[in-house]
Short mmCIF file of C-alpha atoms in Angstrom, two decimals:
data_model
loop_
_atom_site.label_atom_id
_atom_site.label_comp_id
_atom_site.label_asym_id
_atom_site.label_seq_id
_atom_site.Cartn_x
_atom_site.Cartn_y
_atom_site.Cartn_z
CA GLN A 120 -31.33 2.49 -35.28
CA LYS A 121 -31.01 2.29 -39.06
CA GLU A 122 -31.01 -1.18 -40.55
CA VAL A 123 -27.76 -0.48 -42.43
CA GLU A 124 -25.14 2.00 -41.27
CA GLN A 125 -22.31 3.04 -43.54
CA ASP A 126 -19.22 5.05 -42.62
CA PRO A 127 -20.19 8.49 -43.98
CA GLY A 128 -16.91 9.80 -45.35
CA PRO A 129 -16.02 11.54 -47.55
CA LEU A 130 -12.65 9.93 -48.12
CA SER A 131 -9.79 11.53 -50.04
CA VAL A 132 -6.74 9.39 -50.73
CA PRO A 133 -3.64 9.64 -52.95
CA GLU A 134 -3.40 7.44 -56.03
CA GLY A 135 -2.08 3.99 -55.14
CA ALA A 136 -3.46 4.00 -51.59
CA ILE A 137 -5.73 1.31 -50.14
CA VAL A 138 -9.32 2.44 -49.66
CA SER A 139 -11.32 0.82 -46.86
CA LEU A 140 -15.11 1.13 -46.77
CA ASN A 141 -17.31 -0.27 -44.00
CA CYS A 142 -20.94 -1.02 -43.17
CA THR A 143 -22.68 -2.49 -40.17
CA TYR A 144 -26.19 -3.91 -40.05
CA SER A 145 -28.74 -4.91 -37.45
CA ASN A 146 -30.96 -7.38 -39.32
CA SER A 147 -29.60 -10.91 -38.81
CA ALA A 148 -31.87 -12.11 -41.65
CA PHE A 149 -29.64 -10.46 -44.27
CA GLN A 150 -28.09 -13.18 -46.36
CA TYR A 151 -26.74 -11.46 -49.45
CA PHE A 152 -24.33 -8.55 -49.44
CA MET A 153 -23.40 -6.29 -52.30
CA TRP A 154 -21.32 -3.25 -53.04
CA TYR A 155 -22.42 -0.77 -55.68
CA ARG A 156 -20.41 2.00 -57.29
CA GLN A 157 -22.14 5.19 -58.37
CA TYR A 158 -20.48 7.81 -60.52
CA SER A 159 -21.76 11.36 -60.41
CA ARG A 160 -25.15 11.75 -62.12
CA LYS A 161 -25.36 8.03 -62.91
CA GLY A 162 -27.27 5.06 -61.54
CA PRO A 163 -25.53 2.60 -59.17
CA GLU A 164 -23.82 -0.42 -60.73
CA LEU A 165 -22.91 -3.69 -59.05
CA LEU A 166 -19.28 -4.03 -58.00
CA MET A 167 -19.19 -7.08 -55.70
CA TYR A 168 -21.66 -9.74 -54.53
CA THR A 169 -21.10 -12.06 -51.55
CA TYR A 170 -23.35 -14.43 -49.62
CA SER A 171 -21.12 -16.00 -46.99
CA SER A 172 -18.74 -14.86 -44.30
CA GLY A 173 -15.16 -14.49 -45.46
CA ASN A 174 -13.33 -12.69 -48.23
CA LYS A 175 -14.06 -12.47 -51.93
CA GLU A 176 -11.55 -10.97 -54.31
CA ASP A 177 -12.04 -9.54 -57.79
CA GLY A 178 -9.03 -7.81 -59.24
CA ARG A 179 -8.18 -4.81 -57.06
CA PHE A 180 -11.38 -5.20 -55.03
CA THR A 181 -11.89 -7.38 -51.95
CA ALA A 182 -15.22 -7.76 -50.18
CA GLN A 183 -15.24 -9.02 -46.62
CA VAL A 184 -18.26 -10.24 -44.67
CA ASP A 185 -18.39 -11.06 -40.96
CA LYS A 186 -21.91 -12.25 -40.19
CA SER A 187 -21.16 -12.87 -36.52
CA SER A 188 -20.26 -9.20 -36.07
CA LYS A 189 -22.79 -7.97 -38.66
CA TYR A 190 -20.05 -6.10 -40.47
CA ILE A 191 -19.00 -5.87 -44.10
CA SER A 192 -16.09 -4.13 -45.77
CA LEU A 193 -14.81 -3.30 -49.22
CA PHE A 194 -11.11 -2.77 -49.88
CA ILE A 195 -9.74 -1.15 -53.03
CA ARG A 196 -6.04 -1.77 -53.61
CA ASP A 197 -3.81 0.42 -55.76
CA SER A 198 -6.58 3.00 -56.03
CA GLN A 199 -6.87 4.98 -59.27
CA PRO A 200 -8.49 8.34 -60.04
CA SER A 201 -11.12 6.37 -61.99
CA ASP A 202 -12.18 4.81 -58.65
CA SER A 203 -13.48 8.22 -57.52
CA ALA A 204 -17.18 7.61 -56.93
CA THR A 205 -19.76 7.00 -54.24
CA TYR A 206 -19.78 3.45 -52.90
CA LEU A 207 -22.99 1.99 -51.51
CA CYS A 208 -23.31 -1.17 -49.48
CA ALA A 209 -26.54 -3.13 -49.91
CA MET A 210 -28.04 -6.19 -48.25
CA SER A 211 -30.94 -8.52 -48.85
CA ALA A 212 -32.96 -10.85 -46.64
CA ASN A 213 -35.14 -12.10 -49.49
CA ASP A 214 -34.94 -12.51 -53.22
CA TYR A 215 -36.06 -9.11 -54.36
CA LYS A 216 -35.52 -6.27 -51.88
CA LEU A 217 -32.28 -4.52 -51.04
CA SER A 218 -31.55 -2.27 -48.07
CA PHE A 219 -28.87 0.33 -48.85
CA GLY A 220 -26.34 2.20 -46.79
CA ALA A 221 -26.17 5.98 -47.22
CA GLY A 222 -23.00 5.79 -49.32
CA THR A 223 -19.38 6.90 -48.94
CA THR A 224 -17.90 9.31 -51.45
CA VAL A 225 -14.30 8.52 -52.37
CA THR A 226 -11.89 10.83 -54.17
CA VAL A 227 -8.57 9.44 -55.41
CA ARG A 228 -6.06 12.24 -56.02
CA ALA A 229 -3.65 11.85 -58.91
CA ASN B 1400 -29.70 -3.96 -75.21
CA ALA B 1401 -31.03 -0.76 -73.59
CA GLY B 1402 -31.41 -2.14 -70.04
CA VAL B 1403 -33.54 0.15 -67.86
CA THR B 1404 -34.72 3.34 -69.52
CA GLN B 1405 -36.18 6.26 -67.57
CA THR B 1406 -37.78 9.44 -68.82
CA PRO B 1407 -37.62 12.37 -68.34
CA LYS B 1408 -34.04 12.98 -67.21
CA PHE B 1409 -34.80 16.37 -65.68
CA ARG B 1410 -38.06 18.04 -64.71
CA ILE B 1411 -39.16 21.07 -62.75
CA LEU B 1412 -42.66 20.92 -61.28
CA LYS B 1413 -44.71 23.52 -59.49
CA ILE B 1414 -46.27 22.66 -56.14
CA GLY B 1415 -49.55 20.85 -56.66
CA GLN B 1416 -48.81 19.67 -60.20
CA SER B 1417 -48.82 16.00 -61.12
CA MET B 1418 -46.57 14.02 -63.40
CA THR B 1419 -45.54 10.51 -64.36
CA LEU B 1420 -42.01 9.19 -64.49
CA GLN B 1421 -41.76 6.52 -67.14
CA CYS B 1422 -39.67 3.36 -66.78
CA ALA B 1423 -39.14 0.48 -69.18
CA GLN B 1424 -36.82 -2.53 -69.10
CA ASP B 1425 -36.01 -4.95 -71.89
CA MET B 1426 -34.37 -7.73 -69.84
CA ASN B 1427 -37.61 -9.61 -69.07
CA HIS B 1428 -37.04 -9.08 -65.34
CA ASN B 1429 -39.97 -9.95 -63.13
CA TYR B 1430 -39.03 -7.54 -60.33
CA MET B 1431 -39.11 -3.77 -60.77
CA TYR B 1432 -38.51 -0.96 -58.29
CA TRP B 1433 -38.64 2.76 -57.79
CA TYR B 1434 -36.10 4.35 -55.45
CA ARG B 1435 -35.46 7.93 -54.47
CA GLN B 1436 -32.03 9.19 -53.49
CA ASP B 1437 -31.54 12.27 -51.35
CA PRO B 1438 -28.08 13.67 -50.47
CA GLY B 1439 -26.45 11.66 -47.68
CA MET B 1440 -29.51 9.44 -47.28
CA GLY B 1441 -28.84 6.53 -49.58
CA LEU B 1442 -31.55 4.89 -51.67
CA LYS B 1443 -35.05 4.60 -50.26
CA LEU B 1444 -37.55 2.18 -51.81
CA ILE B 1445 -40.80 3.86 -52.86
CA TYR B 1446 -42.70 1.01 -54.53
CA TYR B 1447 -41.85 -2.34 -56.03
CA SER B 1448 -43.48 -4.96 -58.21
CA VAL B 1449 -42.88 -8.70 -58.32
CA GLY B 1450 -44.70 -9.13 -61.61
CA ALA B 1451 -47.30 -7.68 -63.95
CA GLY B 1452 -50.42 -6.69 -62.02
CA ILE B 1453 -48.71 -6.89 -58.61
CA THR B 1454 -47.33 -3.88 -56.76
CA ASP B 1455 -46.50 -3.14 -53.13
CA LYS B 1456 -45.34 -0.25 -50.98
CA GLY B 1457 -41.75 0.26 -49.98
CA GLU B 1458 -40.35 2.47 -47.23
CA VAL B 1459 -41.55 5.86 -48.51
CA PRO B 1460 -44.72 5.43 -50.64
CA ASN B 1461 -46.70 8.50 -49.53
CA GLY B 1462 -47.44 10.90 -52.38
CA TYR B 1463 -46.74 8.33 -55.10
CA ASN B 1464 -48.62 5.70 -57.06
CA VAL B 1465 -47.54 2.97 -59.45
CA SER B 1466 -49.01 0.49 -61.87
CA ARG B 1467 -47.58 -2.54 -63.65
CA SER B 1468 -49.73 -3.58 -66.58
CA THR B 1469 -46.88 -5.24 -68.49
CA THR B 1470 -43.60 -6.94 -67.57
CA GLU B 1471 -41.65 -4.16 -69.30
CA ASP B 1472 -43.20 -0.96 -67.91
CA PHE B 1473 -43.44 0.44 -64.38
CA PRO B 1474 -44.48 4.12 -64.33
CA LEU B 1475 -44.36 6.20 -61.14
CA ARG B 1476 -47.08 8.81 -60.64
CA LEU B 1477 -46.57 11.87 -58.45
CA GLU B 1478 -49.86 13.42 -57.38
CA LEU B 1479 -49.98 16.96 -55.97
CA ALA B 1480 -46.21 17.52 -56.02
CA ALA B 1481 -44.62 18.89 -52.83
CA PRO B 1482 -41.13 20.35 -52.23
CA SER B 1483 -40.32 17.23 -50.14
CA GLN B 1484 -40.50 15.23 -53.39
CA THR B 1485 -37.50 17.09 -54.81
CA SER B 1486 -35.06 14.23 -55.31
CA VAL B 1487 -33.35 11.93 -57.77
CA TYR B 1488 -35.51 8.99 -58.77
CA PHE B 1489 -34.14 5.68 -59.95
CA CYS B 1490 -36.08 2.91 -61.60
CA ALA B 1491 -34.55 -0.54 -61.38
CA SER B 1492 -35.25 -4.16 -62.28
CA SER B 1493 -33.95 -7.62 -61.44
CA TYR B 1494 -34.42 -11.35 -61.43
CA SER B 1495 -34.31 -13.11 -58.09
CA LEU B 1496 -31.38 -11.91 -55.97
CA PHE B 1497 -30.90 -15.42 -54.53
CA ARG B 1498 -28.49 -16.36 -57.26
CA GLU B 1499 -24.93 -15.16 -57.37
CA GLY B 1500 -24.41 -12.61 -60.06
CA ASN B 1501 -28.04 -11.57 -60.16
CA THR B 1502 -28.38 -7.99 -59.21
CA ILE B 1503 -30.60 -4.97 -59.47
CA TYR B 1504 -30.00 -2.96 -62.63
CA PHE B 1505 -30.60 0.75 -62.33
CA GLY B 1506 -31.67 3.34 -64.84
CA GLU B 1507 -29.77 6.60 -65.30
CA GLY B 1508 -31.99 8.55 -62.92
CA SER B 1509 -34.57 11.34 -63.14
CA TRP B 1510 -33.79 14.65 -61.43
CA LEU B 1511 -37.01 16.22 -60.16
CA THR B 1512 -37.30 19.67 -58.58
CA VAL B 1513 -40.57 20.90 -57.06
CA VAL B 1514 -40.78 24.69 -56.67
#
C-alpha cells in the first residue's frame, strides 16, 4: 500500500464548477498537510498548508483534513480556466521530508 | 531573488554517460532536496541534505550521487546513465516545515532523456 493515495483523475469541469480533490494516507505520524499546484512544465508551488483537522479557507480554495479517517481534500469554488493544472497533495511527519500523492490533473473548460 | 535555480533545463544523454545537474538556492535554506517526477507517479525523493556536509538517501537513490559543500549548492550526479533515469528532475529547498507557511520551494525542473 502506498503511503499517500490520490484520486488519479483526470478531471474536466466547466468554468464556475466546484472541483473536489482527495487524498488518503496510511501513516498516522503525518502532522502537516499541503496542497501544491503544478502548471505544465513548471515546478510545484504551495497552494494550501494545514496542520490540524478541520477546514481552512483561502479565497476560492478550501482545504479539509480529517485525521481520524486519514483523509484530506481540496475544494476549488467558482473554478476558472487559470485553475487548469495538476494538483498534488503532500504530507510530512517531520520537519523536512514530504511524501507526495501522484497528482490529479484538472482542466477547467471555458 | 532567484529562489531555486537548476541547470540544464533539457539534456539528452547516451546510455553509460555521466552528467551533473546543478542546483543553487539563494534563500539560505538549510534543507535541500532532489526529486524525480515520472508521469502518473508523483514526486519521488532521490536524496536530501539537512545542511552543508550532510546528505542522506531518499526513496530512489540508486544510480545517483550528491554532495553539499556549501549551503547554497546541491548538485546531483548521474553515473552510467540508464533509460530508467529518463525523467523530470526537481531541486528544492526549505526551512523547517514545522512552521505554518514554511514550505518546500521548487526549481523549474530539468528534463533528462537517456537514449
